[in-house]
Amino acid sequence: MSAVSATQCQMRLSSSVGAAVSTLKGKHFISIDQLSNDELKGLLAASHQYKEIYSDKSKPLPRPLNGHSVSMIFQKRSTRTRVSTETGMSLLGGHALFLGPSDIQLGVNETMRDTASVLSRFNDIVLARVYAHADIIELAKYSSVPVINALSDLHHPLQTLADLMALQQHFGTDLTGKTVAWVGDGNNVLHDLMLGSVKMGMNVHIATPKGYEANADVLAKTIELAKENNCQVVTTNVAEEAVKGADVVVTDTWVSMGQEEEYAKRVKEFEGYQVNTELMGKANPGAVFLHCLPRHPEEVTDEVIYSDASLVFPEAENRMWTVMAVMAAQMGKV
């Protein structure tokens, strides 16, 4: 082996962040608010170090999840979630199994309880990307192995880890005092981003059209966490108000999967919410832009998404490093 062996790389990772994420062994990963601040920061630290270690293919790589497997249930398609999980699990030495709608129909031809019980006997982790958050809760209730919420209609915690990692790559590890502005639909991506942002000590400004506000319970939890972490949450129906004073501007699709029939109505009601050069100009100097992809031209212009201010593609790459950290932590192998 080389001077810095795979085993030494693994030990270096374990010694620096293992303690912070040791409490995640065997636990489900459902939403960001279920993590302690130390666990959240530990997962991010592990993600950064996985990027450092596994980006260098010239050296032997550690395989801490050799012999482990993850079943990936996809009710909703996704390029980044599937590719990041399959590739990440392979890098860690394990195996990922894709189960699409034609392979498995949750709660249709087999109960959720039976599906969870069966997959738990084959796989070490069950990852699921579903429509209804209730499906994730039921899977977690009956699964004897850790479940990862890869997206539901209420939460998208993996995306938030990738977002926060991108911000740390740009601004540095300590994000305290930064302000994140959300401009768009009050959806699942916003829910975990605002939870994670305040846990990292960042202020959150949220602009949504009337009738498209964030879930009231998740917003209340975010406000509670903001008080604990000495930061603020501000809501408005005016995009420009949210962006003023922001260091980060974020948006997402206005029309999620399953909402296609509402396209014309939503585009009309989101008028004034496009992130363009003019809107970015109202943020702080040096402000950056995030979008979880795929994006549509009505949400953000080419001038913004392909500008130096855009962190969109590092953000997408980080989906792999962060899911690797989550899976390794659940197996107690960080």
Coordinates of C-alpha atoms in Angstrom, one line a residue:
M1 CA 0.0 0.0 0.0
S2 CA 1.0 3.6 -0.4
A3 CA 2.5 5.7 2.5
V4 CA -1.0 6.8 3.5
S5 CA -2.9 3.5 3.3
A6 CA -6.6 2.9 3.0
T7 CA -6.7 1.8 6.7
Q8 CA -4.9 5.0 7.8
C9 CA -7.4 7.1 5.8
Q10 CA -10.2 5.3 7.5
M11 CA -8.7 5.8 10.9
R12 CA -8.1 9.5 10.3
L13 CA -11.8 9.9 9.4
S14 CA -12.9 8.0 12.4
S15 CA -10.7 9.9 14.9
S16 CA -11.9 13.3 13.7
V17 CA -15.7 12.9 13.4
G18 CA -16.6 9.4 14.6
A19 CA -17.6 10.6 18.1
A20 CA -20.1 13.2 16.8
V21 CA -22.0 10.7 14.6
S22 CA -21.6 7.5 16.7
T23 CA -25.1 8.2 18.1
L24 CA -26.6 7.7 14.6
K25 CA -25.7 4.0 14.4
G26 CA -28.8 2.0 13.8
K27 CA -31.0 5.1 13.6
H28 CA -33.4 6.3 10.9
F29 CA -32.7 9.4 8.9
I30 CA -36.1 11.0 8.4
S31 CA -35.7 14.8 8.8
I32 CA -33.0 17.3 9.8
D33 CA -34.6 18.4 13.0
Q34 CA -34.1 14.8 14.4
L35 CA -30.4 15.4 14.4
S36 CA -28.6 17.2 17.2
N37 CA -26.4 20.1 16.2
D38 CA -23.3 18.0 16.8
E39 CA -24.7 15.1 14.7
L40 CA -25.5 17.5 11.8
K41 CA -22.0 19.1 12.0
G42 CA -20.5 15.6 12.3
L43 CA -22.2 14.4 9.1
L44 CA -21.0 17.4 7.3
A45 CA -17.4 16.9 8.5
A46 CA -17.5 13.3 7.4
S47 CA -18.9 14.3 4.0
H48 CA -16.0 16.7 3.5
Q49 CA -13.5 14.1 4.4
Y50 CA -15.1 11.4 2.2
K51 CA -14.7 13.9 -0.7
E52 CA -11.1 14.3 0.1
I53 CA -10.3 10.6 0.5
Y54 CA -12.4 9.1 -2.3
S55 CA -11.7 11.7 -4.9
D56 CA -8.1 10.4 -5.1
K57 CA -8.5 7.1 -7.0
S58 CA -4.7 6.7 -7.2
K59 CA -4.6 5.3 -3.7
P60 CA -6.2 2.2 -2.3
L61 CA -9.6 3.2 -0.9
P62 CA -11.2 2.2 2.4
R63 CA -14.2 -0.1 2.0
P64 CA -16.0 0.2 5.4
L65 CA -19.3 -1.1 4.1
N66 CA -18.0 -4.2 2.4
G67 CA -20.7 -6.9 2.6
H68 CA -23.4 -4.3 3.3
S69 CA -26.3 -3.4 1.0
V70 CA -29.0 -0.8 0.6
S71 CA -32.3 -1.2 -1.1
M72 CA -33.5 2.0 -2.9
I73 CA -37.2 2.3 -3.3
F74 CA -38.2 4.9 -5.9
Q75 CA -41.8 5.9 -6.3
K76 CA -40.5 9.2 -7.8
R77 CA -37.7 9.2 -10.3
S78 CA -34.5 11.1 -9.6
T79 CA -31.1 11.4 -11.4
R80 CA -29.1 12.7 -8.5
T81 CA -30.5 10.5 -5.7
R82 CA -30.1 7.2 -7.6
V83 CA -26.6 7.9 -9.1
S84 CA -25.3 9.4 -5.9
T85 CA -26.5 6.5 -3.7
E86 CA -25.4 3.7 -6.1
T87 CA -22.0 5.2 -6.7
G88 CA -21.5 6.2 -3.1
M89 CA -22.4 2.8 -1.8
S90 CA -20.0 1.2 -4.3
L91 CA -17.2 3.5 -3.2
L92 CA -17.8 2.4 0.3
G93 CA -17.6 -1.2 -0.7
G94 CA -21.2 -2.1 -0.5
H95 CA -24.0 -2.8 -2.9
A96 CA -27.1 -0.8 -3.9
L97 CA -30.3 -2.3 -5.3
F98 CA -32.7 -0.1 -7.3
L99 CA -36.4 -0.8 -6.9
G100 CA -38.5 1.3 -9.2
P101 CA -42.3 1.5 -9.5
S102 CA -42.4 -1.6 -11.7
D103 CA -40.4 -3.6 -9.2
I104 CA -42.2 -2.6 -6.0
Q105 CA -45.6 -0.9 -5.3
L106 CA -45.6 0.3 -1.7
G107 CA -48.8 -0.6 0.0
V108 CA -50.5 -1.9 -3.2
N109 CA -49.7 -5.5 -3.8
E110 CA -48.0 -5.9 -0.4
T111 CA -48.5 -4.0 2.8
M112 CA -45.9 -1.4 3.9
R113 CA -45.4 -3.5 7.0
D114 CA -44.6 -6.6 5.0
T115 CA -42.3 -4.7 2.6
A116 CA -40.3 -3.3 5.5
S117 CA -40.1 -6.7 7.2
V118 CA -38.9 -8.4 4.1
L119 CA -36.3 -5.8 2.9
S120 CA -34.9 -5.7 6.5
R121 CA -34.0 -9.3 6.1
F122 CA -32.1 -8.8 2.9
N123 CA -30.6 -5.3 3.3
D124 CA -28.8 -3.3 5.9
I125 CA -30.4 0.0 5.0
V126 CA -33.7 0.9 3.3
L127 CA -33.7 4.2 1.3
A128 CA -37.0 5.4 0.0
R129 CA -38.0 8.3 -2.3
V130 CA -41.8 8.5 -2.0
Y131 CA -44.8 10.7 -2.5
A132 CA -46.4 10.6 1.0
H133 CA -44.4 11.2 4.1
A134 CA -46.7 8.8 5.9
D135 CA -45.1 6.0 3.8
I136 CA -41.6 6.9 5.2
I137 CA -43.0 6.9 8.7
E138 CA -44.6 3.5 8.2
L139 CA -41.5 2.0 6.7
A140 CA -39.4 3.2 9.6
K141 CA -42.0 1.9 12.1
Y142 CA -41.7 -1.7 10.8
S143 CA -38.2 -1.8 9.5
S144 CA -35.6 -3.5 11.7
V145 CA -32.8 -1.7 9.8
P146 CA -32.2 2.0 9.4
V147 CA -34.4 3.9 6.9
I148 CA -33.2 6.9 4.9
N149 CA -35.8 9.4 3.7
A150 CA -34.6 10.2 0.2
L151 CA -37.6 12.6 -0.3
S152 CA -41.2 12.7 0.8
D153 CA -43.8 15.4 0.3
L154 CA -42.8 16.9 3.7
H155 CA -39.0 16.5 4.0
H156 CA -35.9 16.2 1.9
P157 CA -33.0 15.9 4.5
L158 CA -30.4 14.6 2.1
Q159 CA -30.7 17.7 -0.1
T160 CA -30.1 19.9 2.9
L161 CA -26.8 18.1 3.8
A162 CA -25.6 18.7 0.2
D163 CA -26.7 22.4 0.4
L164 CA -24.9 23.0 3.7
M165 CA -21.8 21.2 2.5
A166 CA -21.7 23.5 -0.5
L167 CA -22.0 26.6 1.7
Q168 CA -19.2 25.4 3.9
Q169 CA -17.0 24.8 0.9
H170 CA -17.6 28.4 -0.2
F171 CA -17.8 30.3 3.1
G172 CA -15.9 28.1 5.5
T173 CA -17.0 25.6 8.1
D174 CA -18.6 28.2 10.4
L175 CA -21.8 29.5 8.8
T176 CA -23.0 31.4 11.9
G177 CA -24.5 34.8 11.1
K178 CA -25.0 34.1 7.4
T179 CA -28.5 34.7 5.9
V180 CA -30.3 32.2 3.6
A181 CA -33.1 33.6 1.5
W182 CA -35.7 31.1 0.0
V183 CA -37.7 32.4 -2.9
G184 CA -40.4 30.0 -4.2
D185 CA -42.7 27.3 -3.1
G186 CA -42.9 26.4 0.6
N187 CA -42.1 22.8 -0.1
N188 CA -40.2 19.8 1.3
V189 CA -36.8 21.2 0.2
L190 CA -37.4 24.4 2.1
H191 CA -38.5 22.5 5.2
D192 CA -35.2 20.8 5.8
L193 CA -33.1 23.7 4.5
M194 CA -34.7 26.1 7.0
L195 CA -34.3 23.5 9.8
G196 CA -30.7 22.8 9.0
S197 CA -29.8 26.5 8.4
V198 CA -31.0 27.6 11.9
K199 CA -29.2 24.7 13.5
M200 CA -26.0 26.0 11.8
G201 CA -26.7 29.4 13.2
M202 CA -27.9 31.1 10.0
N203 CA -30.8 33.4 9.7
V204 CA -33.6 32.4 7.2
H205 CA -35.7 34.7 5.1
I206 CA -38.6 33.0 3.3
A207 CA -40.6 34.4 0.4
T208 CA -43.6 32.4 -0.9
P209 CA -46.7 33.5 -2.8
K210 CA -49.9 33.6 -0.7
G211 CA -51.3 30.1 -0.4
Y212 CA -47.8 28.4 -0.9
E213 CA -46.4 28.9 2.6
A214 CA -44.3 26.4 4.4
N215 CA -45.9 23.7 6.5
A216 CA -47.1 25.4 9.7
D217 CA -45.7 22.8 12.0
V218 CA -42.3 22.7 10.4
L219 CA -42.2 26.5 10.4
A220 CA -43.0 26.5 14.1
K221 CA -40.2 24.0 14.8
T222 CA -37.8 26.1 12.8
I223 CA -38.7 29.2 14.8
E224 CA -38.2 27.3 18.0
L225 CA -34.8 26.1 16.9
A226 CA -33.8 29.6 15.7
K227 CA -34.4 30.9 19.2
E228 CA -32.2 28.2 20.6
N229 CA -29.4 29.0 18.1
N230 CA -29.7 32.8 18.3
C231 CA -30.8 33.4 14.8
Q232 CA -34.0 34.7 13.1
V233 CA -36.7 33.5 10.7
V234 CA -38.6 36.0 8.6
T235 CA -41.5 35.3 6.3
T236 CA -42.9 37.4 3.5
N237 CA -44.8 37.2 0.2
V238 CA -42.4 39.5 -1.5
A239 CA -39.3 38.0 -3.1
E240 CA -37.3 41.2 -3.0
E241 CA -37.9 41.5 0.7
A242 CA -36.5 38.1 1.4
V243 CA -33.4 38.6 -0.7
K244 CA -32.4 41.9 0.9
G245 CA -29.4 41.2 3.2
A246 CA -29.0 37.6 2.1
D247 CA -25.8 35.8 1.6
V248 CA -27.5 32.8 -0.1
V249 CA -30.4 32.8 -2.4
V250 CA -32.2 29.5 -3.0
T251 CA -35.1 28.3 -5.1
D252 CA -36.6 25.1 -6.3
T253 CA -39.1 23.9 -8.9
W254 CA -42.5 25.6 -8.7
V255 CA -44.2 22.4 -10.0
S256 CA -43.3 19.2 -8.3
M257 CA -43.9 15.7 -9.6
G258 CA -47.6 15.0 -9.3
Q259 CA -48.5 18.7 -9.7
E260 CA -48.2 18.9 -13.5
E261 CA -51.9 19.7 -14.0
E262 CA -51.3 22.9 -11.9
Y263 CA -48.4 24.2 -14.1
A264 CA -50.2 27.1 -15.7
K265 CA -51.8 28.2 -12.5
R266 CA -48.6 28.0 -10.5
V267 CA -46.5 29.8 -13.1
K268 CA -49.0 32.7 -13.0
E269 CA -49.1 32.8 -9.2
F270 CA -45.3 32.7 -8.9
E271 CA -44.8 35.8 -11.1
G272 CA -42.0 37.9 -9.7
Y273 CA -40.3 34.9 -8.1
Q274 CA -37.8 34.2 -10.8
V275 CA -34.2 34.4 -9.6
N276 CA -32.5 36.6 -12.1
T277 CA -29.6 39.1 -12.2
E278 CA -31.8 41.9 -10.9
L279 CA -33.1 39.9 -7.9
M280 CA -29.6 38.6 -7.1
G281 CA -28.4 42.2 -7.2
K282 CA -30.6 43.0 -4.2
A283 CA -28.7 40.4 -2.1
N284 CA -25.5 41.1 -0.3
P285 CA -22.3 41.5 -2.4
G286 CA -20.8 38.1 -3.0
A287 CA -24.1 36.2 -2.5
V288 CA -24.3 32.7 -3.9
F289 CA -27.2 30.8 -5.5
L290 CA -28.4 27.2 -4.8
H291 CA -31.0 25.0 -6.6
C292 CA -31.4 21.3 -6.1
L293 CA -32.1 20.6 -9.8
P294 CA -33.7 19.9 -12.2
R295 CA -34.4 23.5 -12.8
H296 CA -36.7 25.3 -15.3
P297 CA -36.2 28.7 -16.9
E298 CA -39.2 30.3 -15.2
E299 CA -37.4 29.6 -11.8
V300 CA -33.9 30.9 -12.5
T301 CA -32.2 32.4 -15.6
D302 CA -29.2 31.0 -17.4
E303 CA -27.3 34.2 -16.4
V304 CA -27.6 33.2 -12.7
I305 CA -27.3 29.4 -12.8
Y306 CA -24.2 29.5 -14.9
S307 CA -22.7 32.5 -13.2
D308 CA -19.8 32.5 -10.7
A309 CA -22.3 33.0 -8.0
S310 CA -23.9 29.6 -8.6
L311 CA -22.9 26.7 -6.4
V312 CA -25.5 24.4 -8.1
F313 CA -23.2 21.8 -9.5
P314 CA -20.9 21.4 -6.5
E315 CA -24.2 21.2 -4.6
A316 CA -25.3 18.3 -6.8
E317 CA -22.0 16.5 -6.5
N318 CA -22.3 16.8 -2.7
R319 CA -25.4 14.6 -2.8
M320 CA -22.9 11.6 -3.1
W321 CA -20.5 12.6 -0.3
T322 CA -23.4 13.3 2.1
V323 CA -25.4 10.1 1.5
M324 CA -22.1 8.2 2.0
A325 CA -21.7 9.9 5.4
V326 CA -25.3 9.0 6.4
M327 CA -25.0 5.3 5.4
A328 CA -21.7 4.9 7.0
A329 CA -22.9 6.6 10.2
Q330 CA -26.0 4.3 10.3
M331 CA -23.8 1.3 10.1
G332 CA -21.4 2.6 12.7
K333 CA -18.6 2.6 10.2
V334 CA -17.5 6.2 10.0

